[in-house]
XYZ file of N, CA, C and O in Angstrom:
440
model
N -14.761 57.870 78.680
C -15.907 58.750 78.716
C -15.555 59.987 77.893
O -14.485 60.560 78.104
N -16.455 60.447 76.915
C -15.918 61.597 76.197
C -16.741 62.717 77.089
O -17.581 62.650 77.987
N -15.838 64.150 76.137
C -16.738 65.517 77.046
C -18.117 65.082 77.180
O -18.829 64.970 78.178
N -18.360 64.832 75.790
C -20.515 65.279 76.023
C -21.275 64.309 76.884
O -22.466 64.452 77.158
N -20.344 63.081 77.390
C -21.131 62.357 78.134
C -21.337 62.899 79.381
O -22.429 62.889 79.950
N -19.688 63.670 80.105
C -20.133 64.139 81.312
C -20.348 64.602 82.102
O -19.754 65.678 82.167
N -21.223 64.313 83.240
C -21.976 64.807 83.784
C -21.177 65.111 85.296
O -20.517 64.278 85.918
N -21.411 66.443 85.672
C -20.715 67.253 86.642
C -21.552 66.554 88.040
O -22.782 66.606 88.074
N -21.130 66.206 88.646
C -21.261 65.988 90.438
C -21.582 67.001 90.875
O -20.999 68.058 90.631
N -22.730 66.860 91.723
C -22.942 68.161 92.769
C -21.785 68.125 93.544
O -21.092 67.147 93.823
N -21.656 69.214 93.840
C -20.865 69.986 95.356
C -20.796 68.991 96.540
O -21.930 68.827 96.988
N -20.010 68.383 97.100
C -20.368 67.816 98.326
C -19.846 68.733 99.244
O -18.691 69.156 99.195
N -20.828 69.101 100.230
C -20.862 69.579 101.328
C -19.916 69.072 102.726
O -20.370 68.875 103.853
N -18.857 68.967 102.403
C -17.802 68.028 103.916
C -17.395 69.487 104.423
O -16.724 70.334 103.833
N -18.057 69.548 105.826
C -18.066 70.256 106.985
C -15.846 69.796 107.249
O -15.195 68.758 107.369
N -15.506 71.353 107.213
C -14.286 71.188 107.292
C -14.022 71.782 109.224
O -14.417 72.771 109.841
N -13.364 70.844 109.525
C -12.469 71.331 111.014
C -12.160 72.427 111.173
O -12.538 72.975 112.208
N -11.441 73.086 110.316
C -10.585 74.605 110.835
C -12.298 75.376 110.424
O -12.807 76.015 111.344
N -12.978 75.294 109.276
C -13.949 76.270 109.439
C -15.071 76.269 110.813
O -15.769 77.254 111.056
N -15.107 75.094 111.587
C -15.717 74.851 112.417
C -15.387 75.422 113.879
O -16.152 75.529 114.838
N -13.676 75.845 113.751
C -13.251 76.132 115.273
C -13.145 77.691 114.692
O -13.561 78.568 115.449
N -12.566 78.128 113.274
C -13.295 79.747 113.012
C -14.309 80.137 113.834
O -14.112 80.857 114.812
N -15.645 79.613 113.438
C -16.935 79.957 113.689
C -17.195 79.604 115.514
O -18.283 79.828 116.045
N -16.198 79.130 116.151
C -16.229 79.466 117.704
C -15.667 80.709 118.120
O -16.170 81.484 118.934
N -14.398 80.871 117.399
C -13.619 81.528 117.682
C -13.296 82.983 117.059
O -12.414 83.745 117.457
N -14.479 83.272 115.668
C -13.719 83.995 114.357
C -14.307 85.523 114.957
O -13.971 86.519 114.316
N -15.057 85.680 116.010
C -15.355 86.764 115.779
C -14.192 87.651 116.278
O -13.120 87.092 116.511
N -14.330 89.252 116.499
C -13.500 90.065 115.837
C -12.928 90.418 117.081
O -11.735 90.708 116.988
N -13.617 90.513 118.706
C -13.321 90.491 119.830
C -13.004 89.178 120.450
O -12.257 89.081 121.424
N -13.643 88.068 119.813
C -13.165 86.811 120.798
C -12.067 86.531 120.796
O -12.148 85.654 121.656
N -10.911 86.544 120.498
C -9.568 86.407 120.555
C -8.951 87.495 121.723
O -7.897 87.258 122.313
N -9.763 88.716 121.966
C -9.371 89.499 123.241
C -10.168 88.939 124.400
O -9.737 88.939 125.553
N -10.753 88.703 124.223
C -11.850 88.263 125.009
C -10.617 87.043 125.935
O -10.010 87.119 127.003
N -10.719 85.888 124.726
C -10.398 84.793 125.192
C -8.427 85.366 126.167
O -8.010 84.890 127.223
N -7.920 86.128 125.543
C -6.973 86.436 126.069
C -6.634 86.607 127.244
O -5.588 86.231 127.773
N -7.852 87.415 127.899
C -7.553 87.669 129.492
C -8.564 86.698 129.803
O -8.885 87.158 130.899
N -9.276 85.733 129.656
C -10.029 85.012 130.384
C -9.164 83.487 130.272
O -9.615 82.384 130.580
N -7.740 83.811 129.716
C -6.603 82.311 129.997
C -6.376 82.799 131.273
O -6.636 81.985 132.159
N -5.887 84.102 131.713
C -5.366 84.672 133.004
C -6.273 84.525 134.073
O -5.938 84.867 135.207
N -8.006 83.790 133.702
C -8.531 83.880 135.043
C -10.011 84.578 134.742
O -10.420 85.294 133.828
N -10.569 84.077 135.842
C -11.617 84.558 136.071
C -11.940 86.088 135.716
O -10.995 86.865 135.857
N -13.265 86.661 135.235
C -13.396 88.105 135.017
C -14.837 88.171 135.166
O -15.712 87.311 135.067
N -14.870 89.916 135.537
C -16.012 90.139 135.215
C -15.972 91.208 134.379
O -15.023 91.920 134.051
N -17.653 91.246 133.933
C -18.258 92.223 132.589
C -17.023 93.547 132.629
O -16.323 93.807 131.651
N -16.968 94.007 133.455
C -16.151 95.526 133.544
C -14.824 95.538 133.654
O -14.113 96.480 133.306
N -14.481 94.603 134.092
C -13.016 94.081 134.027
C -12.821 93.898 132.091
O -12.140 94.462 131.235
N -13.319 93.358 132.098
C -12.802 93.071 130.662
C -13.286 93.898 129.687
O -13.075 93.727 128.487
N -14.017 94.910 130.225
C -14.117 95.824 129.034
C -13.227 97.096 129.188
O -13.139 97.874 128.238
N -12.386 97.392 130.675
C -11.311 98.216 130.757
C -9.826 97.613 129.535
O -9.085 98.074 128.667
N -10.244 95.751 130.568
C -8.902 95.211 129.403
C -9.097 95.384 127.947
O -8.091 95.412 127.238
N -10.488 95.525 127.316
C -10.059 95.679 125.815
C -10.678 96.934 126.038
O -11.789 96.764 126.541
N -10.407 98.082 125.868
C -10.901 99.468 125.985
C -11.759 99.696 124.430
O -12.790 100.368 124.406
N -11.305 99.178 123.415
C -11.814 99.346 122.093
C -13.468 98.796 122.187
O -14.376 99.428 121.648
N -13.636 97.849 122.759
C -14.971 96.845 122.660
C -15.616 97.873 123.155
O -15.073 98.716 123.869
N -17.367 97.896 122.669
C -18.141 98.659 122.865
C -19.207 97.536 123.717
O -19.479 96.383 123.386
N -19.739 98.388 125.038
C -20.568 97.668 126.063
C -21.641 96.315 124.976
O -21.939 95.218 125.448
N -22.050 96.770 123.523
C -22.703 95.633 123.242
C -21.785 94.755 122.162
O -22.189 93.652 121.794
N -20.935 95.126 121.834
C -19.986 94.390 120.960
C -19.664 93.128 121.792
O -19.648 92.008 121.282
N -19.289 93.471 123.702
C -18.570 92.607 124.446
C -19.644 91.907 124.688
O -19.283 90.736 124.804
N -20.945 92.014 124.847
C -22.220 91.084 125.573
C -22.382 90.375 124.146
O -22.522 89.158 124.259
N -22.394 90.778 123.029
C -22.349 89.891 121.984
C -21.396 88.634 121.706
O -21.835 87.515 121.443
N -20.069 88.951 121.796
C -19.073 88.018 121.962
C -18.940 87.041 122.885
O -18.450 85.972 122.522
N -19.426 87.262 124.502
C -19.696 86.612 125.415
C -20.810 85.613 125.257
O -20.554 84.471 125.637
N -22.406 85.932 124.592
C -22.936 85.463 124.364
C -22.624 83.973 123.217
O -23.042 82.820 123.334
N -21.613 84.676 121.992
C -21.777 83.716 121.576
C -20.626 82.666 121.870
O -20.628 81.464 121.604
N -19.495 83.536 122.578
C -18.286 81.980 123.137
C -19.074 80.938 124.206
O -18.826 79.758 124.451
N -20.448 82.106 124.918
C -20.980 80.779 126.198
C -21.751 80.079 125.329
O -21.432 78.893 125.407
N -22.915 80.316 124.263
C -23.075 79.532 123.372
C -22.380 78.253 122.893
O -22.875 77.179 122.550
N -21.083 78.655 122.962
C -20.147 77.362 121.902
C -19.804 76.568 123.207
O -19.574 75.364 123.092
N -19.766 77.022 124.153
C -19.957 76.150 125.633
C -17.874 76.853 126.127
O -17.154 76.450 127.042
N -17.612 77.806 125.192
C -16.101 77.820 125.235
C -15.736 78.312 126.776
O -14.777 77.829 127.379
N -16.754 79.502 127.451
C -16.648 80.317 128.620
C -18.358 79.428 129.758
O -19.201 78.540 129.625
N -18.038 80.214 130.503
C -19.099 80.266 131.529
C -19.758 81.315 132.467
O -19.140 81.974 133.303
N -21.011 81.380 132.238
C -21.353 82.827 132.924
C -21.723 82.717 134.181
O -22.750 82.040 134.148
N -21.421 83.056 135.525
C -22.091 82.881 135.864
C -22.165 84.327 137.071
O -21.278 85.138 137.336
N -23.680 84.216 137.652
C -24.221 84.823 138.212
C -24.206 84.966 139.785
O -24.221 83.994 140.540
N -24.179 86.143 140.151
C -24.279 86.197 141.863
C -25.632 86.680 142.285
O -26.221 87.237 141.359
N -26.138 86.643 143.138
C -27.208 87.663 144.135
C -26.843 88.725 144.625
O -27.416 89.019 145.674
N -25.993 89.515 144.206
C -25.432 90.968 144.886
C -26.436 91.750 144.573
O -27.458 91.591 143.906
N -25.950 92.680 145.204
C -26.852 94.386 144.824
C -25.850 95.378 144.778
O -25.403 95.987 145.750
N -25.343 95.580 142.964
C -25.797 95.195 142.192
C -25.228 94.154 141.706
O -24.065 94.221 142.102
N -25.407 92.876 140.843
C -25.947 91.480 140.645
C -24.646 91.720 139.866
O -24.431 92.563 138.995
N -23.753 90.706 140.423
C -21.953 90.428 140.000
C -22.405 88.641 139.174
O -22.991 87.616 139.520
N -21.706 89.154 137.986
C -21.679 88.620 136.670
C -19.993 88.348 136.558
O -19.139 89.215 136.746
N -19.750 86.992 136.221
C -18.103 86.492 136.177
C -18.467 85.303 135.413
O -19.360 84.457 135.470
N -17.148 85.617 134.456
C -17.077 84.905 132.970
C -15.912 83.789 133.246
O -14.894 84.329 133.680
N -15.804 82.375 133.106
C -14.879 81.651 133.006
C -14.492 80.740 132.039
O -15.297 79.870 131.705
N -13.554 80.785 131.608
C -14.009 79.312 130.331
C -13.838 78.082 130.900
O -13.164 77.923 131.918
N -14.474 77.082 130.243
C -15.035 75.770 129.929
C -13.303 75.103 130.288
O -12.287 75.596 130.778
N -13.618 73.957 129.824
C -12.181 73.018 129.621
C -12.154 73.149 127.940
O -11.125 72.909 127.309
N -13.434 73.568 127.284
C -13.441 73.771 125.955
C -12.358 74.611 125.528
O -11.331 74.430 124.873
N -12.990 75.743 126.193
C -12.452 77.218 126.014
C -10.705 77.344 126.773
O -10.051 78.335 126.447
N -10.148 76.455 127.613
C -8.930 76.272 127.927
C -7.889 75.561 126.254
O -6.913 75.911 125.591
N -8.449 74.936 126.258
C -7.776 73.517 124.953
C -7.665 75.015 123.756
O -6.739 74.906 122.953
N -8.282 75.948 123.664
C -7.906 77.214 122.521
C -6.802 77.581 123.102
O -6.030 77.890 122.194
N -6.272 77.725 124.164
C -4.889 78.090 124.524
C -4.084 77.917 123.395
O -4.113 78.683 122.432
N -3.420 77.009 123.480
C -2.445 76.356 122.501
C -2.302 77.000 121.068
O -1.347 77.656 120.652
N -3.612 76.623 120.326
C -4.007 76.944 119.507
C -3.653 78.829 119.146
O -2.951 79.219 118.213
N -4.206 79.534 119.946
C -4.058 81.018 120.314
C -2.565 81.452 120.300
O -2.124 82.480 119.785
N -1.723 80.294 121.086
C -0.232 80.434 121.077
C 0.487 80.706 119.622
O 1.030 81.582 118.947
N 0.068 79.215 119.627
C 0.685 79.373 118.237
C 0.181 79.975 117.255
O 1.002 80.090 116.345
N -0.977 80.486 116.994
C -0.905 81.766 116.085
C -0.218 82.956 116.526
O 0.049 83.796 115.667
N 0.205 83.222 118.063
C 0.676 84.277 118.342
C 1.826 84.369 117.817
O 2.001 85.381 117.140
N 3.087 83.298 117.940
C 4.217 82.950 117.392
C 4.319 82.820 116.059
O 5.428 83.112 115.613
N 3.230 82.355 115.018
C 3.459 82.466 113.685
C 3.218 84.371 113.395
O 4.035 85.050 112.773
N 1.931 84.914 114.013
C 2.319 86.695 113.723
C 3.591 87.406 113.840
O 3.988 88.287 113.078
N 4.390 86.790 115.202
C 5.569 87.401 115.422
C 6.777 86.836 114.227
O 7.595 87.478 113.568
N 6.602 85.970 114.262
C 7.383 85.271 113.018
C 7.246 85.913 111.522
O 8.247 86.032 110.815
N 5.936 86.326 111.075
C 5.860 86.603 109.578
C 5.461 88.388 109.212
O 5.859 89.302 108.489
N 4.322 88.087 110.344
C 3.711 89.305 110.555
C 4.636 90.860 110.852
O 4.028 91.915 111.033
């Protein structure tokens, strides 16, 4: 086949793995988030003492979108006032590992 015959292929679009568990995981608090919710059950105020930086809607954003990815679980009480506790999934457990070992490659290079 010479140059002028050819003809360039579109782009194929193959949905890659690591960009897929990014986009559960990539935002900028979910990695704190997910941190103290390996240690256990929490609620809204609990975990916004543990990351003191997160701002009251930064953290309802992040929550929203890890229960989205099915990673955590929200769930709700009937109190007065109305107790809110975050748990993760078996989804949101299996990032453990994963979380580890990036922790160990930062300490390593980082």
């Amino acid at each position: 086949m010479t140059k002028s015959n050819y003809i360039p292929k579109e782009p194929v679009d193959i949905e890659c793995n690591i960009e897929r568990t990014l986009h559960v995981i990539g935002g900028k608090w979910a990695f704190l988030v997910l941190r103290e919710l390996f240690c256990g059950t929490k609620r809204f105020g609990e975990l916004q003492r543990l990351i003191p930086d997160v701002s009251p809607r930064a953290l309802t954003s992040t929550l929203r979108h890890l229960e989205e990815q099915g990673v955590l679980e929200r769930h709700v009480f009937p109190t007065v006032p109305v107790t809110v506790e975050y748990t993760l999934t078996p989804k949101g457990e299996d990032l453990h590992q994963i979380l580890k070992e990036m922790k160990l490659w930062a300490a390593k290079w980082a």
